[in-house]
mmCIF file of C-alpha atoms in Angstrom:
data_model
loop_
_atom_site.group_PDB
_atom_site.id
_atom_site.type_symbol
_atom_site.label_atom_id
_atom_site.label_comp_id
_atom_site.label_asym_id
_atom_site.label_seq_id
_atom_site.Cartn_x
_atom_site.Cartn_y
_atom_site.Cartn_z
ATOM 1 C CA MET A 1 -22.165 -30.454 -74.206
ATOM 2 C CA PRO A 2 -25.430 -30.465 -76.199
ATOM 3 C CA ARG A 3 -26.215 -27.259 -77.967
ATOM 4 C CA THR A 4 -28.781 -24.929 -76.437
ATOM 5 C CA ARG A 5 -32.105 -24.889 -78.189
ATOM 6 C CA GLN A 6 -34.834 -22.397 -77.386
ATOM 7 C CA PRO A 7 -38.524 -23.143 -77.847
ATOM 8 C CA SER A 8 -40.071 -21.808 -81.006
ATOM 9 C CA SER A 9 -42.231 -18.724 -80.853
ATOM 10 C CA THR A 10 -45.417 -20.405 -82.073
ATOM 11 C CA PRO A 11 -48.003 -21.460 -81.168
ATOM 12 C CA ALA A 12 -49.050 -20.613 -77.589
ATOM 13 C CA ASP A 13 -52.056 -21.408 -75.420
ATOM 14 C CA ALA A 14 -54.477 -18.950 -73.868
ATOM 15 C CA ASP A 15 -52.014 -18.204 -71.057
ATOM 16 C CA GLY A 16 -49.168 -17.549 -73.440
ATOM 17 C CA GLU A 17 -47.358 -20.796 -72.695
ATOM 18 C CA ILE A 18 -45.263 -22.084 -75.584
ATOM 19 C CA LEU A 19 -46.610 -25.373 -76.868
ATOM 20 C CA GLN A 20 -44.303 -26.100 -79.767
ATOM 21 C CA GLY A 21 -40.541 -26.173 -80.074
ATOM 22 C CA GLY A 22 -37.593 -27.716 -78.292
ATOM 23 C CA ALA A 23 -35.142 -27.120 -75.474
ATOM 24 C CA TRP A 24 -32.512 -28.901 -73.414
ATOM 25 C CA LEU A 25 -33.713 -29.302 -69.832
ATOM 26 C CA PRO A 26 -31.599 -30.314 -66.815
ATOM 27 C CA HIS A 27 -32.092 -33.521 -64.836
ATOM 28 C CA GLY A 28 -34.989 -33.200 -62.405
ATOM 29 C CA PHE A 29 -36.671 -30.267 -64.173
ATOM 30 C CA GLN A 30 -40.396 -30.206 -63.384
ATOM 31 C CA LEU A 31 -43.506 -28.575 -64.810
ATOM 32 C CA ALA A 32 -46.310 -28.170 -62.268
ATOM 33 C CA PRO A 33 -49.834 -29.464 -63.026
ATOM 34 C CA HIS A 34 -51.430 -27.552 -65.892
ATOM 35 C CA SER A 35 -53.588 -28.075 -68.961
ATOM 36 C CA HIS A 36 -53.759 -26.793 -72.545
ATOM 37 C CA VAL A 37 -56.518 -25.741 -74.880
ATOM 38 C CA GLN A 38 -54.856 -27.869 -77.553
ATOM 39 C CA GLY A 39 -53.592 -31.432 -77.431
ATOM 40 C CA GLN A 40 -49.900 -31.894 -76.718
ATOM 41 C CA LEU A 41 -47.207 -34.346 -77.752
ATOM 42 C CA VAL A 42 -44.004 -34.421 -75.708
ATOM 43 C CA TYR A 43 -40.982 -36.298 -77.022
ATOM 44 C CA ALA A 44 -37.615 -36.734 -75.315
ATOM 45 C CA ALA A 45 -35.160 -37.099 -78.200
ATOM 46 C CA ALA A 46 -32.583 -37.714 -75.457
ATOM 47 C CA GLY A 47 -33.287 -38.327 -71.786
ATOM 48 C CA ALA A 48 -36.656 -39.401 -70.390
ATOM 49 C CA LEU A 49 -39.800 -37.880 -68.950
ATOM 50 C CA ALA A 50 -42.647 -38.796 -66.632
ATOM 51 C CA THR A 51 -46.162 -37.435 -67.133
ATOM 52 C CA ALA A 52 -48.537 -37.544 -64.168
ATOM 53 C CA THR A 53 -52.335 -37.184 -64.330
ATOM 54 C CA GLU A 54 -55.264 -38.108 -62.107
ATOM 55 C CA ARG A 55 -55.298 -41.468 -63.911
ATOM 56 C CA GLY A 56 -51.713 -42.301 -63.013
ATOM 57 C CA THR A 57 -48.166 -41.779 -64.207
ATOM 58 C CA TRP A 58 -46.688 -42.553 -67.617
ATOM 59 C CA VAL A 59 -42.946 -42.748 -68.283
ATOM 60 C CA ALA A 60 -41.504 -42.216 -71.754
ATOM 61 C CA PRO A 61 -37.873 -43.129 -72.425
ATOM 62 C CA ALA A 62 -36.180 -41.801 -75.535
ATOM 63 C CA ASP A 63 -37.936 -44.190 -77.924
ATOM 64 C CA ARG A 64 -41.480 -43.212 -76.913
ATOM 65 C CA ILE A 65 -43.714 -40.154 -77.017
ATOM 66 C CA THR A 66 -46.442 -38.968 -74.636
ATOM 67 C CA TRP A 67 -49.847 -37.715 -75.712
ATOM 68 C CA THR A 68 -52.129 -35.527 -73.572
ATOM 69 C CA PRO A 69 -55.569 -34.513 -74.890
ATOM 70 C CA PRO A 70 -56.853 -30.925 -74.595
ATOM 71 C CA ARG A 71 -57.750 -29.626 -71.117
ATOM 72 C CA PHE A 72 -56.445 -32.753 -69.411
ATOM 73 C CA ALA A 73 -54.509 -31.671 -66.286
ATOM 74 C CA HIS A 74 -50.991 -33.089 -66.204
ATOM 75 C CA SER A 75 -47.465 -32.448 -64.942
ATOM 76 C CA HIS A 76 -44.026 -33.420 -66.246
ATOM 77 C CA ARG A 77 -40.702 -34.370 -64.688
ATOM 78 C CA PHE A 78 -37.570 -34.817 -66.808
ATOM 79 C CA TYR A 79 -34.711 -37.232 -66.155
ATOM 80 C CA GLY A 80 -31.179 -36.822 -67.401
ATOM 81 C CA GLN A 81 -30.120 -33.992 -69.702
ATOM 82 C CA THR A 82 -33.308 -34.036 -71.752
ATOM 83 C CA ASP A 83 -33.731 -32.880 -75.344
ATOM 84 C CA VAL A 84 -37.462 -32.235 -75.088
ATOM 85 C CA ARG A 85 -39.664 -31.551 -78.111
ATOM 86 C CA LEU A 86 -43.160 -30.103 -77.671
ATOM 87 C CA VAL A 87 -45.783 -30.297 -80.397
ATOM 88 C CA SER A 88 -49.254 -28.801 -80.067
ATOM 89 C CA VAL A 89 -52.148 -30.534 -81.820
ATOM 90 C CA PRO A 90 -55.103 -28.359 -82.905
ATOM 91 C CA PRO A 91 -58.506 -29.558 -81.644
ATOM 92 C CA ASP A 92 -59.654 -30.571 -85.138
ATOM 93 C CA LEU A 93 -56.828 -33.144 -85.317
ATOM 94 C CA CYS A 94 -57.136 -34.441 -81.750
ATOM 95 C CA ALA A 95 -60.059 -36.697 -82.659
ATOM 96 C CA GLU A 96 -57.623 -38.816 -84.688
ATOM 97 C CA LEU A 97 -55.884 -39.859 -81.452
ATOM 98 C CA ILE A 98 -57.043 -41.542 -78.241
ATOM 99 C CA ASP A 99 -59.150 -39.480 -75.825
ATOM 100 C CA HIS A 100 -56.925 -40.138 -72.795
ATOM 101 C CA PRO A 101 -53.230 -39.691 -72.018
ATOM 102 C CA GLY A 102 -50.946 -42.360 -73.416
ATOM 103 C CA VAL A 103 -47.487 -43.291 -74.629
ATOM 104 C CA PHE A 104 -46.568 -44.541 -78.100
ATOM 105 C CA ALA A 105 -43.475 -46.073 -79.655
ATOM 106 C CA VAL A 106 -41.556 -43.728 -81.965
ATOM 107 C CA SER A 107 -40.853 -45.119 -85.425
ATOM 108 C CA PRO A 108 -37.876 -43.796 -87.446
ATOM 109 C CA LEU A 109 -40.257 -41.773 -89.655
ATOM 110 C CA LEU A 110 -42.078 -40.335 -86.641
ATOM 111 C CA ARG A 111 -38.794 -39.354 -84.987
ATOM 112 C CA GLU A 112 -37.525 -37.528 -88.058
ATOM 113 C CA ALA A 113 -40.854 -35.728 -88.518
ATOM 114 C CA LEU A 114 -40.826 -34.621 -84.864
ATOM 115 C CA LEU A 115 -37.251 -33.358 -85.105
ATOM 116 C CA MET A 116 -37.933 -31.486 -88.319
ATOM 117 C CA LEU A 117 -41.122 -29.903 -87.002
ATOM 118 C CA THR A 118 -39.430 -28.663 -83.824
ATOM 119 C CA ASP A 119 -36.049 -27.719 -85.332
ATOM 120 C CA GLU A 120 -36.829 -26.125 -88.646
ATOM 121 C CA PRO A 121 -38.617 -22.811 -89.322
ATOM 122 C CA GLU A 122 -41.585 -22.999 -91.642
ATOM 123 C CA ARG A 123 -40.272 -22.122 -95.101
ATOM 124 C CA ARG A 124 -43.519 -22.595 -97.032
ATOM 125 C CA ALA A 125 -47.027 -21.784 -95.911
ATOM 126 C CA GLY A 126 -48.762 -24.858 -94.540
ATOM 127 C CA ALA A 127 -45.585 -26.973 -94.362
ATOM 128 C CA HIS A 128 -45.797 -27.489 -90.607
ATOM 129 C CA ARG A 129 -49.458 -28.446 -90.816
ATOM 130 C CA ARG A 130 -48.633 -31.071 -93.462
ATOM 131 C CA LEU A 131 -45.783 -32.405 -91.345
ATOM 132 C CA LEU A 132 -48.081 -32.555 -88.330
ATOM 133 C CA ALA A 133 -50.539 -34.582 -90.411
ATOM 134 C CA VAL A 134 -47.776 -37.131 -91.049
ATOM 135 C CA ILE A 135 -47.106 -37.324 -87.304
ATOM 136 C CA ILE A 136 -50.806 -37.834 -86.551
ATOM 137 C CA ASP A 137 -51.042 -40.557 -89.205
ATOM 138 C CA GLU A 138 -48.071 -42.378 -87.670
ATOM 139 C CA LEU A 139 -49.534 -42.140 -84.172
ATOM 140 C CA ALA A 140 -53.032 -43.144 -85.235
ATOM 141 C CA ASP A 141 -51.670 -46.458 -86.526
ATOM 142 C CA ALA A 142 -49.258 -47.026 -83.638
ATOM 143 C CA ALA A 143 -50.038 -49.338 -80.745
ATOM 144 C CA GLU A 144 -49.803 -47.881 -77.274
ATOM 145 C CA ALA A 145 -46.475 -48.679 -75.627
ATOM 146 C CA SER A 146 -47.380 -47.412 -72.211
ATOM 147 C CA LEU A 147 -45.336 -47.699 -69.038
ATOM 148 C CA HIS A 148 -48.449 -46.707 -67.121
ATOM 149 C CA LEU A 149 -48.639 -46.767 -63.335
ATOM 150 C CA PRO A 150 -52.325 -46.297 -62.420
ATOM 151 C CA GLU A 151 -53.472 -44.411 -59.314
ATOM 152 C CA ALA A 152 -55.483 -45.970 -56.500
ATOM 153 C CA SER A 153 -58.635 -44.510 -54.950
ATOM 154 C CA ASP A 154 -59.343 -46.882 -52.039
ATOM 155 C CA ASP A 155 -57.744 -45.458 -48.874
ATOM 156 C CA ARG A 156 -56.102 -48.745 -47.939
ATOM 157 C CA LEU A 157 -54.683 -49.256 -51.400
ATOM 158 C CA CYS A 158 -53.518 -45.621 -51.532
ATOM 159 C CA ALA A 159 -51.682 -46.122 -48.237
ATOM 160 C CA ALA A 160 -50.004 -49.272 -49.556
ATOM 161 C CA THR A 161 -48.928 -47.711 -52.859
ATOM 162 C CA ASP A 162 -47.694 -44.599 -51.030
ATOM 163 C CA LEU A 163 -45.376 -46.795 -48.946
ATOM 164 C CA LEU A 164 -44.014 -48.365 -52.125
ATOM 165 C CA ARG A 165 -43.603 -45.014 -53.881
ATOM 166 C CA ALA A 166 -41.671 -43.672 -50.897
ATOM 167 C CA ASP A 167 -39.273 -46.629 -51.109
ATOM 168 C CA PRO A 168 -39.465 -48.632 -54.361
ATOM 169 C CA ALA A 169 -36.804 -51.025 -53.022
ATOM 170 C CA ARG A 170 -38.979 -51.866 -50.008
ATOM 171 C CA PRO A 171 -38.957 -55.688 -49.790
ATOM 172 C CA SER A 172 -42.343 -55.997 -48.036
ATOM 173 C CA THR A 173 -44.652 -58.833 -49.011
ATOM 174 C CA LEU A 174 -48.303 -58.121 -49.714
ATOM 175 C CA ALA A 175 -49.175 -59.519 -46.280
ATOM 176 C CA GLU A 176 -46.682 -57.172 -44.618
ATOM 177 C CA LEU A 177 -48.067 -54.189 -46.523
ATOM 178 C CA GLY A 178 -51.563 -55.229 -45.478
ATOM 179 C CA ARG A 179 -50.616 -55.239 -41.811
ATOM 180 C CA ALA A 180 -49.028 -51.788 -42.225
ATOM 181 C CA VAL A 181 -52.208 -50.277 -43.704
ATOM 182 C CA GLY A 182 -54.851 -52.275 -41.844
ATOM 183 C CA ALA A 183 -55.988 -54.603 -44.623
ATOM 184 C CA SER A 184 -55.703 -58.321 -45.190
ATOM 185 C CA GLU A 185 -53.438 -59.765 -47.862
ATOM 186 C CA ARG A 186 -56.503 -61.046 -49.697
ATOM 187 C CA THR A 187 -58.182 -57.633 -49.630
ATOM 188 C CA LEU A 188 -55.110 -55.836 -50.960
ATOM 189 C CA SER A 189 -54.647 -58.438 -53.683
ATOM 190 C CA ARG A 190 -58.256 -57.941 -54.770
ATOM 191 C CA LEU A 191 -57.904 -54.145 -54.734
ATOM 192 C CA PHE A 192 -54.789 -54.222 -56.922
ATOM 193 C CA ARG A 193 -56.665 -56.269 -59.510
ATOM 194 C CA THR A 194 -60.028 -54.486 -59.400
ATOM 195 C CA GLU A 195 -58.787 -50.878 -59.074
ATOM 196 C CA LEU A 196 -55.452 -50.977 -60.870
ATOM 197 C CA ASN A 197 -56.124 -53.895 -63.226
ATOM 198 C CA MET A 198 -52.827 -55.585 -62.377
ATOM 199 C CA SER A 199 -51.298 -57.725 -59.672
ATOM 200 C CA PHE A 200 -49.334 -56.342 -56.747
ATOM 201 C CA HIS A 201 -46.161 -57.841 -58.206
ATOM 202 C CA ARG A 202 -46.774 -56.242 -61.612
ATOM 203 C CA TRP A 203 -47.568 -52.817 -60.144
ATOM 204 C CA ARG A 204 -44.420 -52.834 -58.027
ATOM 205 C CA THR A 205 -42.345 -53.984 -61.011
ATOM 206 C CA ILE A 206 -43.620 -51.070 -63.141
ATOM 207 C CA LEU A 207 -42.932 -48.669 -60.255
ATOM 208 C CA ARG A 208 -39.382 -49.970 -59.992
ATOM 209 C CA ILE A 209 -38.893 -49.740 -63.758
ATOM 210 C CA HIS A 210 -39.992 -46.077 -63.618
ATOM 211 C CA HIS A 211 -37.260 -45.391 -61.055
ATOM 212 C CA ALA A 212 -34.766 -47.535 -62.952
ATOM 213 C CA LEU A 213 -35.275 -45.473 -66.111
ATOM 214 C CA ALA A 214 -34.589 -42.306 -64.131
ATOM 215 C CA HIS A 215 -31.434 -43.754 -62.553
ATOM 216 C CA LEU A 216 -30.079 -45.108 -65.830
ATOM 217 C CA THR A 217 -30.800 -41.835 -67.601
ATOM 218 C CA ASP A 218 -28.901 -39.992 -64.871
ATOM 219 C CA GLY A 219 -25.836 -42.213 -65.400
ATOM 220 C CA MET A 220 -26.153 -44.856 -62.681
ATOM 221 C CA THR A 221 -24.739 -48.260 -63.667
ATOM 222 C CA VAL A 222 -26.961 -51.264 -64.292
ATOM 223 C CA THR A 223 -25.777 -52.977 -61.102
ATOM 224 C CA GLU A 224 -26.231 -49.829 -59.004
ATOM 225 C CA THR A 225 -29.705 -49.359 -60.451
ATOM 226 C CA ALA A 226 -30.703 -52.942 -59.714
ATOM 227 C CA VAL A 227 -29.732 -52.549 -56.054
ATOM 228 C CA ALA A 228 -31.302 -49.097 -55.693
ATOM 229 C CA CYS A 229 -34.616 -50.311 -57.095
ATOM 230 C CA GLY A 230 -34.893 -53.473 -55.012
ATOM 231 C CA TRP A 231 -33.771 -56.328 -57.258
ATOM 232 C CA SER A 232 -31.760 -59.062 -55.561
ATOM 233 C CA ASN A 233 -29.286 -59.314 -58.449
ATOM 234 C CA PRO A 234 -28.602 -57.610 -61.791
ATOM 235 C CA SER A 235 -29.785 -60.549 -63.911
ATOM 236 C CA THR A 236 -33.342 -60.474 -62.517
ATOM 237 C CA PHE A 237 -33.392 -56.709 -63.031
ATOM 238 C CA ILE A 238 -32.202 -57.068 -66.633
ATOM 239 C CA ASP A 239 -34.917 -59.653 -67.316
ATOM 240 C CA ALA A 240 -37.658 -57.475 -65.823
ATOM 241 C CA PHE A 241 -36.449 -54.311 -67.569
ATOM 242 C CA THR A 242 -36.228 -56.049 -70.935
ATOM 243 C CA GLU A 243 -39.721 -57.530 -70.601
ATOM 244 C CA VAL A 244 -41.293 -54.144 -69.754
ATOM 245 C CA VAL A 245 -39.219 -51.697 -71.827
ATOM 246 C CA GLY A 246 -38.371 -53.948 -74.769
ATOM 247 C CA GLN A 247 -34.588 -53.622 -74.569
ATOM 248 C CA THR A 248 -31.874 -54.348 -72.022
ATOM 249 C CA PRO A 249 -30.853 -51.575 -69.616
ATOM 250 C CA GLY A 250 -27.358 -51.624 -71.133
ATOM 251 C CA ARG A 251 -28.733 -51.049 -74.622
ATOM 252 C CA TYR A 252 -31.029 -48.326 -73.307
ATOM 253 C CA GLN A 253 -28.056 -46.474 -71.800
ATOM 254 C CA ALA A 254 -26.003 -46.911 -74.963
ATOM 255 C CA ARG A 255 -28.751 -45.312 -77.048
ATOM 256 C CA LEU A 256 -28.950 -42.438 -74.550
ATOM 257 C CA ARG A 257 -25.239 -41.758 -74.997
ATOM 258 C CA ILE A 258 -25.554 -41.751 -78.783
ATOM 259 C CA ARG A 259 -28.550 -39.388 -78.768
ATOM 260 C CA GLY A 260 -27.006 -37.073 -76.202
ATOM 261 C CA ARG A 261 -23.945 -36.339 -78.287
#
């Protein structure tokens, strides 16, 4: 079993909530909607996490890190036995990063800096601040690698996406969804593109990938995951997963096993 790690004692927000450190969290652990006076980076060194905001949901597998700016309401849900690392970012450094929530790829240097910052006590004055500056520099130059699922506002589109969220494997066509929510296929297609900036097919694929990441992290096989998430066969699932995540589901699971040791 992974060793138990307790969050560090510094720093904390105005409500006393710990914003920096690390801990192992069980599968399904959730943090209710909240915000911080400082920016926050959340990294799953093993496992995966989903961050939800009013702008949508972001999923970060073990090779990505989430960023939430100060006072931006958000919630978290963790998948698999998760080695979570929390790093607070003082307001004077937040301007170096984007002004909205996002997800970034984790380079080898960034990973080591995050682990050191959240594992090691500060042995020299200012050492953590200097290490944080390295992390910010790495993130400032990194491209977003976001598995973002945007939220709808139109009532008809909300009803359609709610049906899909309730059952990601639902095989309904856009026309069938339209009949279920009282909108034409053409109207729903337009709403997906104008409100969510992606096609119906793309939105549903990202939704299914979100659930696939959770299933794989929790130990479900690739074939079981494909079926549970609505793919007709494992090969189409593997193709879709690889295109969105950047690696095959088998490789993703293998890396989880290595990091969870």
